[in-house]
mmCIF file of C-alpha atoms in Angstrom:
data_model
loop_
_atom_site.group_PDB
_atom_site.id
_atom_site.type_symbol
_atom_site.label_atom_id
_atom_site.label_comp_id
_atom_site.label_asym_id
_atom_site.label_seq_id
_atom_site.Cartn_x
_atom_site.Cartn_y
_atom_site.Cartn_z
ATOM 1 C CA MET R 16 31.470 15.534 -1.757
ATOM 2 C CA GLY R 17 28.241 13.686 -1.020
ATOM 3 C CA THR R 18 27.209 12.792 2.490
ATOM 4 C CA LYS R 19 27.589 9.103 3.213
ATOM 5 C CA LYS R 20 24.339 7.404 4.193
ATOM 6 C CA PRO R 21 24.129 5.920 7.690
ATOM 7 C CA VAL R 22 24.346 2.114 7.697
ATOM 8 C CA GLU R 23 20.889 1.882 9.278
ATOM 9 C CA LYS R 24 19.311 3.800 6.384
ATOM 10 C CA ILE R 25 21.126 1.662 3.817
ATOM 11 C CA ILE R 26 19.795 -1.502 5.456
ATOM 12 C CA VAL R 27 16.232 -0.148 5.542
ATOM 13 C CA GLU R 28 16.329 0.849 1.869
ATOM 14 C CA LYS R 29 17.869 -2.411 0.664
ATOM 15 C CA ILE R 30 15.420 -4.606 2.577
ATOM 16 C CA LYS R 31 12.431 -2.527 1.476
ATOM 17 C CA GLN R 32 13.510 -2.795 -2.137
ATOM 18 C CA ALA R 33 14.084 -6.541 -1.872
ATOM 19 C CA ILE R 34 10.636 -7.074 -0.297
ATOM 20 C CA LEU R 35 8.756 -4.871 -2.761
ATOM 21 C CA GLU R 36 10.513 -6.416 -5.749
ATOM 22 C CA ARG R 37 9.720 -9.874 -4.347
ATOM 23 C CA GLU R 38 13.367 -10.872 -4.042
ATOM 24 C CA LEU R 39 12.626 -11.793 -0.424
ATOM 25 C CA ALA R 40 9.645 -14.104 -0.071
ATOM 26 C CA PRO R 41 6.965 -13.542 2.583
ATOM 27 C CA GLY R 42 8.012 -15.178 5.841
ATOM 28 C CA THR R 43 11.753 -15.069 5.085
ATOM 29 C CA GLN R 44 13.903 -14.627 8.184
ATOM 30 C CA LEU R 45 16.268 -11.648 7.994
ATOM 31 C CA ARG R 46 19.487 -12.990 9.481
ATOM 32 C CA GLU R 47 21.525 -10.390 11.321
ATOM 33 C CA SER R 48 24.774 -12.304 10.855
ATOM 34 C CA VAL R 49 24.496 -12.232 7.049
ATOM 35 C CA ILE R 50 23.829 -8.483 6.911
ATOM 36 C CA ALA R 51 26.524 -7.707 9.495
ATOM 37 C CA LYS R 52 29.114 -9.620 7.469
ATOM 38 C CA LYS R 53 28.042 -8.196 4.101
ATOM 39 C CA LEU R 54 28.076 -4.576 5.298
ATOM 40 C CA ASN R 55 30.907 -5.028 7.784
ATOM 41 C CA THR R 56 28.852 -3.490 10.571
ATOM 42 C CA SER R 57 27.781 -4.231 14.128
ATOM 43 C CA ARG R 58 24.337 -5.598 14.914
ATOM 44 C CA THR R 59 23.095 -2.381 16.538
ATOM 45 C CA PRO R 60 22.242 -0.513 13.289
ATOM 46 C CA ILE R 61 20.736 -3.728 11.910
ATOM 47 C CA ARG R 62 18.378 -4.051 14.867
ATOM 48 C CA ASN R 63 17.482 -0.361 14.619
ATOM 49 C CA ALA R 64 16.728 -0.879 10.930
ATOM 50 C CA TYR R 65 14.502 -3.854 11.740
ATOM 51 C CA ARG R 66 12.518 -1.772 14.240
ATOM 52 C CA LYS R 67 12.034 0.931 11.603
ATOM 53 C CA LEU R 68 10.880 -1.664 9.077
ATOM 54 C CA GLU R 69 8.466 -3.105 11.622
ATOM 55 C CA GLU R 70 7.002 0.351 12.277
ATOM 56 C CA GLU R 71 6.421 0.779 8.550
ATOM 57 C CA GLY R 72 4.772 -2.635 8.188
ATOM 58 C CA TYR R 73 7.452 -4.499 6.238
ATOM 59 C CA VAL R 74 8.597 -7.014 8.855
ATOM 60 C CA TYR R 75 7.546 -8.732 12.055
ATOM 61 C CA ILE R 76 9.972 -9.036 14.939
ATOM 62 C CA ILE R 77 9.563 -12.157 17.071
ATOM 63 C CA PRO R 78 11.291 -11.792 20.468
ATOM 64 C CA ASN R 79 14.310 -14.078 20.789
ATOM 65 C CA ARG R 80 13.820 -15.335 17.228
ATOM 66 C CA GLY R 81 14.467 -12.429 14.895
ATOM 67 C CA ALA R 82 12.888 -10.379 12.125
ATOM 68 C CA TYR R 83 10.772 -11.862 9.329
ATOM 69 C CA VAL R 84 9.321 -10.450 6.115
ATOM 70 C CA ILE R 85 5.610 -9.894 6.649
ATOM 71 C CA GLN R 86 3.411 -12.740 5.526
ATOM 72 C CA PRO R 87 -0.160 -11.503 5.895
ATOM 73 C CA ASP R 88 -2.827 -14.162 6.165
ATOM 74 C CA ILE R 89 -6.468 -13.831 5.127
ATOM 75 C CA ASN R 90 -7.443 -12.289 8.466
ATOM 76 C CA ASP R 91 -4.793 -9.572 8.073
ATOM 77 C CA LEU R 92 -6.121 -8.717 4.627
ATOM 78 C CA LEU R 93 -9.732 -8.614 5.817
ATOM 79 C CA GLN R 94 -8.931 -6.345 8.743
ATOM 80 C CA ALA R 95 -6.896 -3.950 6.624
ATOM 81 C CA PHE R 96 -9.573 -3.659 3.949
ATOM 82 C CA GLU R 97 -12.481 -3.418 6.384
ATOM 83 C CA LEU R 98 -10.785 -0.454 8.030
ATOM 84 C CA ARG R 99 -9.842 1.099 4.694
ATOM 85 C CA VAL R 100 -13.430 0.929 3.410
ATOM 86 C CA GLU R 101 -14.750 2.616 6.542
ATOM 87 C CA LEU R 102 -12.084 5.329 6.458
ATOM 88 C CA GLU R 103 -12.590 6.106 2.777
ATOM 89 C CA CYS R 104 -16.365 6.341 3.211
ATOM 90 C CA VAL R 105 -15.925 8.673 6.194
ATOM 91 C CA ALA R 106 -13.451 10.746 4.187
ATOM 92 C CA ALA R 107 -16.008 11.006 1.378
ATOM 93 C CA LYS R 108 -18.684 12.116 3.839
ATOM 94 C CA PHE R 109 -16.603 15.009 5.153
ATOM 95 C CA GLY R 110 -14.560 15.838 2.081
ATOM 96 C CA LEU R 111 -16.862 15.548 -0.927
ATOM 97 C CA GLN R 112 -18.599 18.906 -0.584
ATOM 98 C CA LYS R 113 -15.214 20.658 -0.311
ATOM 99 C CA VAL R 114 -14.004 19.287 -3.645
ATOM 100 C CA THR R 115 -13.399 22.004 -6.234
ATOM 101 C CA GLU R 116 -13.269 21.893 -10.011
ATOM 102 C CA THR R 117 -9.490 22.109 -9.696
ATOM 103 C CA ASP R 118 -9.571 18.945 -7.581
ATOM 104 C CA VAL R 119 -11.615 17.147 -10.230
ATOM 105 C CA ILE R 120 -9.079 18.164 -12.882
ATOM 106 C CA TYR R 121 -6.324 16.898 -10.554
ATOM 107 C CA LEU R 122 -8.068 13.505 -10.307
ATOM 108 C CA LYS R 123 -8.482 13.298 -14.075
ATOM 109 C CA ASN R 124 -4.784 14.066 -14.541
ATOM 110 C CA LEU R 125 -3.933 11.389 -11.994
ATOM 111 C CA MET R 126 -6.134 8.991 -13.929
ATOM 112 C CA ARG R 127 -4.219 9.788 -17.127
ATOM 113 C CA ASP R 128 -0.892 9.157 -15.375
ATOM 114 C CA GLU R 129 -2.263 5.980 -13.809
ATOM 115 C CA VAL R 130 -3.222 4.611 -17.226
ATOM 116 C CA GLU R 131 0.267 5.366 -18.518
ATOM 117 C CA ALA R 132 1.900 3.634 -15.515
ATOM 118 C CA TYR R 133 -0.403 0.661 -16.089
ATOM 119 C CA LYS R 134 0.504 0.422 -19.767
ATOM 120 C CA THR R 135 4.235 0.497 -18.994
ATOM 121 C CA LYS R 136 3.789 -1.918 -16.072
ATOM 122 C CA ASP R 137 5.462 0.520 -13.685
ATOM 123 C CA SER R 138 4.106 -1.010 -10.464
ATOM 124 C CA ALA R 139 5.736 1.468 -8.091
ATOM 125 C CA GLN R 140 4.401 4.470 -10.004
ATOM 126 C CA TYR R 141 0.978 2.851 -10.476
ATOM 127 C CA ILE R 142 0.602 2.233 -6.743
ATOM 128 C CA GLU R 143 1.862 5.716 -5.817
ATOM 129 C CA ILE R 144 -0.669 7.365 -8.145
ATOM 130 C CA ASN R 145 -3.416 5.110 -6.820
ATOM 131 C CA LYS R 146 -2.563 6.233 -3.286
ATOM 132 C CA ARG R 147 -2.792 9.925 -4.205
ATOM 133 C CA PHE R 148 -6.135 9.254 -5.886
ATOM 134 C CA HIS R 149 -7.594 7.611 -2.789
ATOM 135 C CA LEU R 150 -6.226 10.216 -0.368
ATOM 136 C CA LEU R 151 -7.822 13.198 -2.093
ATOM 137 C CA LEU R 152 -11.171 13.100 -0.250
ATOM 138 C CA ALA R 153 -9.483 12.629 3.123
ATOM 139 C CA GLU R 154 -7.224 15.594 2.434
ATOM 140 C CA LYS R 155 -10.210 17.715 1.417
ATOM 141 C CA SER R 156 -11.983 16.804 4.655
ATOM 142 C CA GLY R 157 -9.302 18.600 6.661
ATOM 143 C CA ASN R 158 -9.613 15.926 9.357
ATOM 144 C CA LYS R 159 -6.045 15.201 10.431
ATOM 145 C CA PHE R 160 -7.004 11.854 11.971
ATOM 146 C CA ALA R 161 -8.773 10.634 8.835
ATOM 147 C CA ILE R 162 -5.746 11.687 6.775
ATOM 148 C CA GLU R 163 -3.221 10.067 9.124
ATOM 149 C CA PHE R 164 -5.088 6.772 9.588
ATOM 150 C CA LEU R 165 -6.023 6.408 5.920
ATOM 151 C CA HIS R 166 -2.452 7.200 4.881
ATOM 152 C CA LYS R 167 -1.178 4.418 7.139
ATOM 153 C CA VAL R 168 -3.699 1.769 6.103
ATOM 154 C CA ILE R 169 -3.203 2.532 2.390
ATOM 155 C CA ASP R 170 0.554 2.162 2.832
ATOM 156 C CA GLN R 171 0.027 -1.225 4.488
ATOM 157 C CA VAL R 172 -2.375 -2.439 1.809
ATOM 158 C CA ASP R 173 0.039 -1.249 -0.883
ATOM 159 C CA ILE R 174 2.785 -3.398 0.654
ATOM 160 C CA TYR R 175 0.433 -6.386 0.436
ATOM 161 C CA LEU R 176 -0.326 -5.579 -3.209
ATOM 162 C CA ARG R 177 3.378 -5.428 -4.071
ATOM 163 C CA ILE R 178 4.290 -8.565 -2.114
ATOM 164 C CA TYR R 179 1.560 -10.653 -3.716
ATOM 165 C CA ASN R 180 1.944 -9.065 -7.161
ATOM 166 C CA VAL R 181 -1.802 -8.749 -7.747
ATOM 167 C CA ILE R 182 -1.889 -5.856 -10.212
ATOM 168 C CA ASP R 183 -3.794 -7.112 -13.243
ATOM 169 C CA TYR R 184 -1.791 -6.300 -16.360
ATOM 170 C CA LYS R 185 -3.586 -8.870 -18.516
ATOM 171 C CA SER R 186 -6.983 -7.229 -18.967
ATOM 172 C CA GLY R 187 -5.650 -4.224 -20.886
ATOM 173 C CA GLU R 188 -8.366 -1.700 -21.724
ATOM 174 C CA ASP R 189 -10.852 -3.759 -19.694
ATOM 175 C CA ASN R 190 -9.017 -3.217 -16.383
ATOM 176 C CA GLN R 191 -11.695 -3.074 -13.669
ATOM 177 C CA SER R 192 -9.703 -0.885 -11.304
ATOM 178 C CA LEU R 193 -9.157 1.815 -13.915
ATOM 179 C CA ARG R 194 -12.802 1.717 -14.971
ATOM 180 C CA LYS R 195 -13.926 2.056 -11.371
ATOM 181 C CA HIS R 196 -11.676 5.077 -10.890
ATOM 182 C CA GLU R 197 -13.362 6.742 -13.869
ATOM 183 C CA GLU R 198 -16.787 6.068 -12.321
ATOM 184 C CA ILE R 199 -15.623 7.430 -8.957
ATOM 185 C CA ILE R 200 -14.432 10.649 -10.592
ATOM 186 C CA GLN R 201 -17.801 11.064 -12.297
ATOM 187 C CA ALA R 202 -19.638 10.578 -9.001
ATOM 188 C CA ILE R 203 -17.297 13.037 -7.255
ATOM 189 C CA GLU R 204 -17.895 15.572 -10.038
ATOM 190 C CA GLN R 205 -21.644 15.191 -9.436
ATOM 191 C CA ARG R 206 -21.131 15.469 -5.639
ATOM 192 C CA ASP R 207 -23.197 12.284 -5.171
ATOM 193 C CA LEU R 208 -22.073 10.963 -1.782
ATOM 194 C CA SER R 209 -24.043 7.705 -1.781
ATOM 195 C CA VAL R 210 -22.711 6.731 -5.218
ATOM 196 C CA VAL R 211 -19.132 7.688 -4.298
ATOM 197 C CA GLN R 212 -19.289 5.531 -1.166
ATOM 198 C CA LYS R 213 -20.891 2.644 -3.073
ATOM 199 C CA LEU R 214 -18.243 2.745 -5.802
ATOM 200 C CA LEU R 215 -15.363 2.994 -3.316
ATOM 201 C CA THR R 216 -16.716 -0.016 -1.421
ATOM 202 C CA GLU R 217 -17.145 -2.099 -4.582
ATOM 203 C CA HIS R 218 -13.704 -1.097 -5.809
ATOM 204 C CA LEU R 219 -11.936 -2.070 -2.589
ATOM 205 C CA GLU R 220 -13.904 -5.313 -2.210
ATOM 206 C CA THR R 221 -12.848 -6.343 -5.734
ATOM 207 C CA THR R 222 -9.196 -5.686 -4.839
ATOM 208 C CA LEU R 223 -9.606 -7.675 -1.625
ATOM 209 C CA THR R 224 -11.074 -10.636 -3.511
ATOM 210 C CA THR R 225 -8.049 -10.660 -5.833
ATOM 211 C CA LEU R 226 -5.648 -10.428 -2.894
ATOM 212 C CA LYS R 227 -7.397 -13.235 -1.020
ATOM 213 C CA GLY R 228 -7.152 -15.500 -4.040
ATOM 214 C CA THR R 229 -3.421 -14.844 -4.262
ATOM 215 C CA ALA R 230 -2.708 -15.127 -0.536
ATOM 216 C CA GLU R 231 -4.666 -18.328 0.130
ATOM 217 C CA GLY R 232 -2.330 -21.116 1.081
ATOM 218 C CA TYR R 233 0.108 -18.807 2.828
ATOM 219 C CA LYS R 234 0.390 -19.259 6.571
ATOM 220 C CA SER R 235 0.692 -16.565 9.197
ATOM 221 C CA LEU R 236 3.937 -16.320 11.176
ATOM 222 C CA ASP R 237 2.110 -17.689 14.220
ATOM 223 C CA ASP R 238 1.229 -20.817 12.235
ATOM 224 C CA MET R 239 4.769 -21.157 10.910
ATOM 225 C CA LEU R 240 6.710 -20.805 14.140
#
């Protein structure tokens, strides 16, 4: 017999899925009473689930008001990407010279899988592969703080990408993100730090521009409430 999942975990998984598949719009209030009735549970596991979701960057909890799906404004996006650029450039500084030929092959294989996920429009797989691609230099650096912080900020940015559905499936073979990844691999293979950092910065700034264009017009929770 299988082990029954705790109610708290079920709530976390269902809400995550609904947010990432854009079934719950940014800014939507998560009403405890609805979930409690649907799952026939008390409010304690629901509140615990909300706290877990807040820790992972999926919701905001407003004291005495409730939990809301994150609705990042332009300032949130800027701050996340500014930090990500700095962290990736630092990771390149400390990790690039430790990259092996095996690592380069790993990146090329990731690139192949990323292209396949792009062609099949598998957003979850595409974003997961993209994350592994961008974490490689941090992992090679051996700096546990760079790895931890970059892991967290990439996860947050990836939530924004999924919520605002900004993956460009229209450009086909001319996809800028995929092309930039190819250039980054070439620069890594040549161990050219300045070019790697330049390409990473350009790549992330292009993604930010796309996100900003999609998110404009959305209000922050502070503006809404």
